[in-house]
Amino acid sequence: MESKLEQRENSEETVVSTGRSATPMGPAELVQAAAMARRFYLEGKSKIQIAEEFGVSRFKVARVLETALERDLVRIEIRVPAELDAERSDALRARYGLRHAVVVESPADAAEDAPDPENLGEVAADLLGELVHEGDVLGLAWGRSTIHMAAALHRLPPCTVVQLTGVYDAGTAERGSVEAVRRAAQVSGGEAHPIYAPMLLPDPATAAALRGQTGIARAFDYFDKVTVAAVSIGSWAPGISTVYDMLTEEERAHYASLGAAAEMSAHLFDAEGRRIGRDLGERCITVEADRLRRIPEVVAIAGGQRKAAAIGAVLRSGLVTSLVTDTAAADYLLLETGPGPRPALDRADPDGA
């Protein structure tokens, strides 16, 4: 039952409930509204606590707070760092059914053929700091973006770090994937399991022999335990795909004839996200696509106009659960009218939600 105070306040034709067109608030009302708003928005007090302090009903407190917003006495702003585009991030997440999508501002002077913005790696490093939990197994695939990400890591809980692919050039291992794995393990204080082998071998027999070597086999044993993976995406073009650059002209033409549009961890995809060229995988040191699909969280790091279509193709494959990209790629992806993505979020949520 309402008290007499509440009955009176609910029956009054008060200014606080009439909106912007009402009679201007007097100084006493303004001071009271400001004080209540301060208690509620800045000090975190409940409406009941405020009502008790000012000797009014909680209903009046609610109306005063509403009016404070209507009259611009209180302004609520949602701010993220200037480099992040929250609106595009949310739209991209919803459009492709992703668990996380983070879009960063593209450089103002970025050309259409510009490489991935280096700040993608920095943002991805911060994202991994959120996603990786103590005891997880973090997998890192070869890619310039993942290498930049590893270099930018500054916090990770204790976890095991395993390399998911061989390297582009075994001679650069110390500056590439191996060093990225070591760096991540150093930051986390966990074990490192690098792969000292090239990504692409001349034939399936050589690749199979290498997979059987002790160090490489030990890394492969961890693939089924990976809980969070970071991967890069490449377009089927020179300088934008590691695998493309490693193949002969004849091999490139062959996979192009099959419709190759994108590459991720030595797996090829056509424009609709279907895997093609499975024979290539037999020659590669890389995590298998089926194992990749079973990883609860797969974060792709890729951006730029030149990779936009390839990113869309990989997203449609359903192998990726989260994406770090830039506004140039995001605008393309949000305007795409191709087939929708395959379900990727039927995997177990790593947080158990």
Short mmCIF file of C-alpha atoms in Angstrom, two decimals:
data_model
loop_
_atom_site.label_atom_id
_atom_site.label_comp_id
_atom_site.label_asym_id
_atom_site.label_seq_id
_atom_site.Cartn_x
_atom_site.Cartn_y
_atom_site.Cartn_z
CA MET A 1 0.00 0.00 0.00
CA GLU A 2 1.29 3.45 -0.91
CA SER A 3 2.12 5.87 1.85
CA LYS A 4 0.42 9.26 1.95
CA LEU A 5 3.68 10.77 0.68
CA GLU A 6 3.74 8.41 -2.30
CA GLN A 7 0.04 8.99 -3.04
CA ARG A 8 0.55 12.73 -3.00
CA GLU A 9 3.62 12.58 -5.23
CA ASN A 10 1.97 10.24 -7.70
CA SER A 11 -1.08 12.46 -7.99
CA GLU A 12 0.80 15.73 -8.35
CA GLU A 13 1.17 17.30 -11.78
CA THR A 14 4.86 17.85 -11.21
CA VAL A 15 7.42 19.28 -13.56
CA VAL A 16 9.71 16.28 -13.22
CA SER A 17 7.35 13.98 -15.12
CA THR A 18 6.37 16.22 -18.01
CA GLY A 19 9.54 16.15 -20.16
CA ARG A 20 11.30 18.82 -22.19
CA SER A 21 8.21 20.90 -22.90
CA ALA A 22 7.34 21.41 -19.21
CA THR A 23 7.79 24.56 -17.20
CA PRO A 24 11.47 25.21 -16.50
CA MET A 25 12.75 23.71 -13.29
CA GLY A 26 13.27 26.12 -10.45
CA PRO A 27 16.58 26.47 -8.63
CA ALA A 28 15.54 24.20 -5.77
CA GLU A 29 14.43 21.50 -8.21
CA LEU A 30 17.62 21.85 -10.19
CA VAL A 31 19.80 21.58 -7.11
CA GLN A 32 17.87 18.55 -5.84
CA ALA A 33 17.95 16.84 -9.24
CA ALA A 34 21.69 17.44 -9.53
CA ALA A 35 22.29 16.06 -6.06
CA MET A 36 20.20 12.94 -6.71
CA ALA A 37 21.90 12.38 -10.05
CA ARG A 38 25.30 12.68 -8.42
CA ARG A 39 24.33 10.11 -5.79
CA PHE A 40 22.98 7.70 -8.40
CA TYR A 41 25.41 8.00 -11.32
CA LEU A 42 28.67 8.94 -9.60
CA GLU A 43 28.39 7.52 -6.09
CA GLY A 44 26.50 4.37 -7.05
CA LYS A 45 23.71 4.74 -4.48
CA SER A 46 20.39 3.00 -5.04
CA LYS A 47 17.12 4.85 -5.57
CA ILE A 48 15.89 3.60 -2.21
CA GLN A 49 18.98 4.99 -0.45
CA ILE A 50 18.52 8.33 -2.20
CA ALA A 51 14.83 8.41 -1.29
CA GLU A 52 15.66 7.84 2.37
CA GLU A 53 18.30 10.59 2.34
CA PHE A 54 16.02 13.20 0.77
CA GLY A 55 12.82 12.13 2.51
CA VAL A 56 10.90 11.36 -0.68
CA SER A 57 9.57 8.21 -2.32
CA ARG A 58 11.66 6.06 -4.64
CA PHE A 59 9.11 6.84 -7.36
CA LYS A 60 9.95 10.52 -7.16
CA VAL A 61 13.66 9.72 -7.28
CA ALA A 62 13.06 7.73 -10.47
CA ARG A 63 11.13 10.62 -12.04
CA VAL A 64 13.77 13.16 -11.04
CA LEU A 65 16.54 11.05 -12.57
CA GLU A 66 14.52 10.62 -15.76
CA THR A 67 13.92 14.35 -15.97
CA ALA A 68 17.61 15.05 -15.34
CA LEU A 69 18.35 13.06 -18.49
CA GLU A 70 15.57 14.73 -20.49
CA ARG A 71 16.72 18.21 -19.52
CA ASP A 72 20.40 17.45 -20.29
CA LEU A 73 21.23 17.99 -16.63
CA VAL A 74 22.85 14.56 -16.90
CA ARG A 75 24.57 13.38 -20.07
CA ILE A 76 25.55 9.75 -20.43
CA GLU A 77 28.35 9.07 -22.89
CA ILE A 78 29.70 5.70 -23.93
CA ARG A 79 33.36 6.14 -24.77
CA VAL A 80 35.95 3.72 -26.06
CA PRO A 81 39.52 4.58 -27.10
CA ALA A 82 39.54 6.73 -30.23
CA GLU A 83 41.17 3.98 -32.30
CA LEU A 84 38.28 1.56 -31.67
CA ASP A 85 35.02 1.74 -33.64
CA ALA A 86 32.37 0.34 -31.31
CA GLU A 87 29.48 0.69 -33.76
CA ARG A 88 31.18 -1.19 -36.58
CA SER A 89 32.49 -3.78 -34.11
CA ASP A 90 29.00 -4.61 -32.87
CA ALA A 91 27.52 -4.64 -36.38
CA LEU A 92 30.25 -6.96 -37.64
CA ARG A 93 29.82 -9.31 -34.68
CA ALA A 94 26.08 -9.57 -35.35
CA ARG A 95 26.43 -9.86 -39.14
CA TYR A 96 28.81 -12.83 -38.99
CA GLY A 97 27.70 -14.47 -35.75
CA LEU A 98 31.04 -13.87 -34.06
CA ARG A 99 31.77 -14.10 -30.38
CA HIS A 100 33.99 -11.02 -30.48
CA ALA A 101 34.66 -8.45 -33.21
CA VAL A 102 37.02 -5.54 -32.65
CA VAL A 103 37.36 -2.91 -35.37
CA VAL A 104 40.16 -0.35 -35.25
CA GLU A 105 40.42 2.83 -37.27
CA SER A 106 42.32 2.46 -40.54
CA PRO A 107 45.10 4.99 -41.12
CA ALA A 108 43.66 8.05 -42.84
CA ASP A 109 46.18 7.83 -45.67
CA ALA A 110 46.03 4.05 -46.14
CA ALA A 111 46.16 3.00 -49.79
CA GLU A 112 43.99 0.21 -51.17
CA ASP A 113 47.00 -2.12 -51.34
CA ALA A 114 48.36 -1.15 -47.91
CA PRO A 115 49.37 -4.01 -45.58
CA ASP A 116 47.54 -4.83 -42.37
CA PRO A 117 47.71 -1.87 -39.96
CA GLU A 118 50.31 -2.73 -37.31
CA ASN A 119 47.98 -1.59 -34.52
CA LEU A 120 45.84 -4.65 -35.25
CA GLY A 121 48.51 -6.68 -33.48
CA GLU A 122 48.46 -4.37 -30.48
CA VAL A 123 44.68 -4.58 -30.13
CA ALA A 124 44.76 -8.35 -30.66
CA ALA A 125 47.37 -8.63 -27.88
CA ASP A 126 45.01 -6.83 -25.50
CA LEU A 127 42.14 -9.09 -26.61
CA LEU A 128 44.16 -12.22 -25.90
CA GLY A 129 44.89 -10.80 -22.46
CA GLU A 130 41.12 -10.93 -21.88
CA LEU A 131 40.40 -14.30 -23.51
CA VAL A 132 43.24 -16.46 -22.18
CA HIS A 133 42.81 -17.86 -18.69
CA GLU A 134 45.21 -19.61 -16.37
CA GLY A 135 45.85 -23.16 -17.49
CA ASP A 136 44.75 -22.57 -21.10
CA VAL A 137 46.72 -23.70 -24.12
CA LEU A 138 47.33 -20.83 -26.56
CA GLY A 139 48.01 -21.71 -30.19
CA LEU A 140 49.77 -19.32 -32.58
CA ALA A 141 49.76 -19.79 -36.35
CA TRP A 142 52.32 -18.24 -38.67
CA GLY A 143 51.45 -14.80 -39.99
CA ARG A 144 52.78 -11.26 -39.89
CA SER A 145 49.75 -10.15 -37.88
CA THR A 146 50.24 -12.83 -35.24
CA ILE A 147 53.94 -11.99 -35.04
CA HIS A 148 53.08 -8.31 -34.44
CA MET A 149 50.53 -9.43 -31.87
CA ALA A 150 53.05 -11.53 -29.97
CA ALA A 151 55.56 -8.67 -29.94
CA ALA A 152 52.89 -6.41 -28.38
CA LEU A 153 51.89 -8.83 -25.61
CA HIS A 154 52.40 -7.43 -22.13
CA ARG A 155 50.06 -9.57 -20.02
CA LEU A 156 48.95 -13.18 -20.17
CA PRO A 157 47.96 -15.52 -17.35
CA PRO A 158 50.09 -18.67 -16.91
CA CYS A 159 49.43 -20.84 -19.97
CA THR A 160 51.11 -23.21 -22.39
CA VAL A 161 51.91 -21.78 -25.83
CA VAL A 162 52.13 -24.01 -28.91
CA GLN A 163 52.95 -23.23 -32.52
CA LEU A 164 50.17 -24.29 -34.92
CA THR A 165 52.04 -24.12 -38.22
CA GLY A 166 55.51 -24.43 -39.60
CA VAL A 167 57.32 -21.27 -40.65
CA TYR A 168 57.35 -19.46 -43.96
CA ASP A 169 61.13 -19.80 -44.13
CA ALA A 170 62.99 -21.98 -41.64
CA GLY A 171 65.90 -19.57 -41.87
CA THR A 172 63.78 -16.79 -40.34
CA ALA A 173 62.34 -18.87 -37.51
CA GLU A 174 64.08 -16.81 -34.85
CA ARG A 175 62.31 -13.68 -36.12
CA GLY A 176 58.96 -15.31 -36.91
CA SER A 177 56.63 -17.92 -35.48
CA VAL A 178 59.18 -19.53 -33.18
CA GLU A 179 60.05 -16.19 -31.62
CA ALA A 180 56.33 -15.34 -31.32
CA VAL A 181 55.73 -18.56 -29.38
CA ARG A 182 58.72 -17.91 -27.15
CA ARG A 183 57.61 -14.32 -26.54
CA ALA A 184 54.08 -15.35 -25.55
CA ALA A 185 55.41 -18.07 -23.25
CA GLN A 186 57.82 -15.61 -21.66
CA VAL A 187 55.00 -13.16 -20.93
CA SER A 188 52.77 -15.89 -19.50
CA GLY A 189 55.49 -17.77 -17.67
CA GLY A 190 54.31 -21.01 -19.28
CA GLU A 191 55.84 -23.69 -21.49
CA ALA A 192 56.65 -23.04 -25.14
CA HIS A 193 56.29 -25.67 -27.86
CA PRO A 194 57.68 -24.25 -31.13
CA ILE A 195 57.91 -26.05 -34.47
CA TYR A 196 61.29 -25.89 -36.17
CA ALA A 197 60.12 -26.80 -39.66
CA PRO A 198 58.96 -25.07 -42.84
CA MET A 199 55.23 -24.78 -43.43
CA LEU A 200 55.27 -26.23 -46.94
CA LEU A 201 57.21 -29.34 -47.98
CA PRO A 202 57.93 -30.71 -51.47
CA ASP A 203 55.69 -33.76 -51.07
CA PRO A 204 53.36 -35.52 -48.56
CA ALA A 205 55.98 -38.13 -47.63
CA THR A 206 58.48 -35.50 -46.48
CA ALA A 207 55.76 -33.70 -44.51
CA ALA A 208 54.69 -36.95 -42.84
CA ALA A 209 58.28 -37.76 -41.90
CA LEU A 210 58.74 -34.36 -40.29
CA ARG A 211 55.47 -34.67 -38.33
CA GLY A 212 56.91 -37.82 -36.79
CA GLN A 213 60.01 -36.08 -35.44
CA THR A 214 60.02 -35.81 -31.66
CA GLY A 215 59.82 -32.03 -31.25
CA ILE A 216 57.19 -31.55 -33.95
CA ALA A 217 55.16 -34.54 -32.76
CA ARG A 218 55.18 -33.09 -29.24
CA ALA A 219 53.71 -29.82 -30.53
CA PHE A 220 51.07 -31.71 -32.55
CA ASP A 221 50.07 -33.59 -29.40
CA TYR A 222 48.95 -30.25 -27.94
CA PHE A 223 46.69 -29.34 -30.86
CA ASP A 224 43.67 -31.08 -29.32
CA LYS A 225 44.28 -29.21 -26.07
CA VAL A 226 44.35 -25.71 -27.56
CA THR A 227 41.63 -23.50 -26.05
CA VAL A 228 42.47 -20.18 -27.73
CA ALA A 229 44.15 -19.77 -31.12
CA ALA A 230 45.39 -16.71 -33.02
CA VAL A 231 45.55 -16.95 -36.80
CA SER A 232 46.15 -14.70 -39.81
CA ILE A 233 44.25 -14.52 -43.10
CA GLY A 234 45.71 -14.04 -46.57
CA SER A 235 44.22 -13.22 -49.96
CA TRP A 236 45.10 -15.43 -52.93
CA ALA A 237 47.59 -12.99 -54.37
CA PRO A 238 51.36 -12.35 -54.24
CA GLY A 239 52.60 -10.78 -51.03
CA ILE A 240 49.25 -11.30 -49.28
CA SER A 241 49.33 -15.07 -48.83
CA THR A 242 52.22 -17.02 -47.39
CA VAL A 243 51.20 -20.19 -49.20
CA TYR A 244 50.74 -18.38 -52.52
CA ASP A 245 54.27 -17.04 -52.30
CA MET A 246 55.69 -20.50 -51.60
CA LEU A 247 54.07 -22.27 -54.56
CA THR A 248 55.17 -22.51 -58.18
CA GLU A 249 53.35 -20.63 -60.92
CA GLU A 250 51.79 -23.88 -62.10
CA GLU A 251 50.53 -24.70 -58.60
CA ARG A 252 49.12 -21.21 -58.14
CA ALA A 253 47.24 -21.48 -61.39
CA HIS A 254 45.87 -24.88 -60.38
CA TYR A 255 44.44 -23.67 -57.07
CA ALA A 256 43.17 -20.49 -58.70
CA SER A 257 41.23 -22.68 -61.14
CA LEU A 258 39.58 -24.32 -58.12
CA GLY A 259 38.41 -20.90 -56.97
CA ALA A 260 41.00 -20.10 -54.30
CA ALA A 261 40.10 -16.77 -52.70
CA ALA A 262 41.63 -16.96 -49.24
CA GLU A 263 44.19 -18.81 -47.15
CA MET A 264 44.43 -19.36 -43.42
CA SER A 265 47.06 -21.56 -41.78
CA ALA A 266 47.78 -23.23 -45.15
CA HIS A 267 44.09 -24.07 -45.69
CA LEU A 268 42.51 -22.70 -48.88
CA PHE A 269 38.95 -21.41 -49.25
CA ASP A 270 36.80 -20.30 -52.14
CA ALA A 271 34.72 -17.11 -51.99
CA GLU A 272 31.84 -18.92 -50.27
CA GLY A 273 34.03 -20.28 -47.50
CA ARG A 274 34.31 -23.84 -48.78
CA ARG A 275 37.65 -25.58 -48.33
CA ILE A 276 39.44 -26.44 -51.53
CA GLY A 277 42.84 -27.94 -52.43
CA ARG A 278 42.86 -30.40 -49.56
CA ASP A 279 45.84 -32.13 -51.14
CA LEU A 280 47.91 -29.07 -50.24
CA GLY A 281 47.39 -29.79 -46.55
CA GLU A 282 49.12 -33.14 -46.93
CA ARG A 283 52.32 -31.26 -47.80
CA CYS A 284 52.04 -28.76 -44.96
CA ILE A 285 53.04 -28.65 -41.32
CA THR A 286 49.89 -27.13 -39.87
CA VAL A 287 46.95 -27.74 -37.57
CA GLU A 288 44.23 -29.66 -39.41
CA ALA A 289 41.00 -27.82 -40.20
CA ASP A 290 38.93 -30.29 -38.15
CA ARG A 291 41.12 -29.68 -35.12
CA LEU A 292 40.92 -25.93 -35.70
CA ARG A 293 37.12 -26.17 -35.70
CA ARG A 294 37.18 -27.87 -32.31
CA ILE A 295 39.15 -25.04 -30.67
CA PRO A 296 36.69 -23.04 -28.53
CA GLU A 297 38.12 -19.62 -29.46
CA VAL A 298 39.82 -18.88 -32.79
CA VAL A 299 40.81 -15.23 -33.20
CA ALA A 300 41.63 -14.07 -36.73
CA ILE A 301 43.77 -10.95 -37.14
CA ALA A 302 43.55 -9.35 -40.58
CA GLY A 303 42.60 -6.03 -42.13
CA GLY A 304 42.96 -3.69 -45.07
CA GLN A 305 40.98 -3.38 -48.30
CA ARG A 306 43.16 -5.90 -50.07
CA LYS A 307 42.20 -8.64 -47.60
CA ALA A 308 38.54 -7.75 -47.11
CA ALA A 309 37.09 -10.34 -49.51
CA ALA A 310 39.40 -13.04 -48.14
CA ILE A 311 38.34 -12.25 -44.57
CA GLY A 312 34.72 -12.65 -45.62
CA ALA A 313 35.47 -16.03 -47.20
CA VAL A 314 37.17 -17.34 -44.07
CA LEU A 315 34.40 -16.03 -41.82
CA ARG A 316 31.88 -17.95 -43.92
CA SER A 317 33.85 -21.16 -43.31
CA GLY A 318 32.78 -21.18 -39.66
CA LEU A 319 36.34 -21.82 -38.46
CA VAL A 320 36.74 -18.40 -36.83
CA THR A 321 34.90 -17.28 -33.70
CA SER A 322 36.41 -13.79 -33.26
CA LEU A 323 37.98 -11.14 -35.48
CA VAL A 324 40.30 -8.16 -35.08
CA THR A 325 40.19 -5.99 -38.19
CA ASP A 326 40.09 -2.38 -39.36
CA THR A 327 37.43 -0.02 -40.67
CA ALA A 328 38.49 -0.47 -44.31
CA ALA A 329 37.82 -4.22 -44.18
CA ALA A 330 34.80 -3.85 -41.91
CA ASP A 331 33.01 -1.51 -44.33
CA TYR A 332 33.43 -4.06 -47.12
CA LEU A 333 32.27 -6.93 -44.91
CA LEU A 334 29.19 -5.07 -43.71
CA LEU A 335 28.13 -4.28 -47.29
CA GLU A 336 28.76 -7.79 -48.60
CA THR A 337 25.72 -9.50 -50.05
CA GLY A 338 27.19 -12.99 -50.39
CA PRO A 339 26.04 -16.10 -48.48
CA GLY A 340 25.93 -15.87 -44.73
CA PRO A 341 28.50 -17.46 -42.46
CA ARG A 342 28.33 -21.04 -41.36
CA PRO A 343 27.64 -21.53 -37.64
CA ALA A 344 30.81 -21.11 -35.60
CA LEU A 345 29.40 -20.59 -32.11
CA ASP A 346 28.06 -24.10 -31.55
CA ARG A 347 31.37 -24.85 -29.88
CA ALA A 348 31.74 -24.85 -26.13
CA ASP A 349 32.03 -21.34 -24.73
CA PRO A 350 35.48 -21.09 -23.12
CA ASP A 351 33.93 -19.20 -20.21
CA GLY A 352 31.23 -21.80 -19.76
CA ALA A 353 28.44 -19.32 -20.47
#
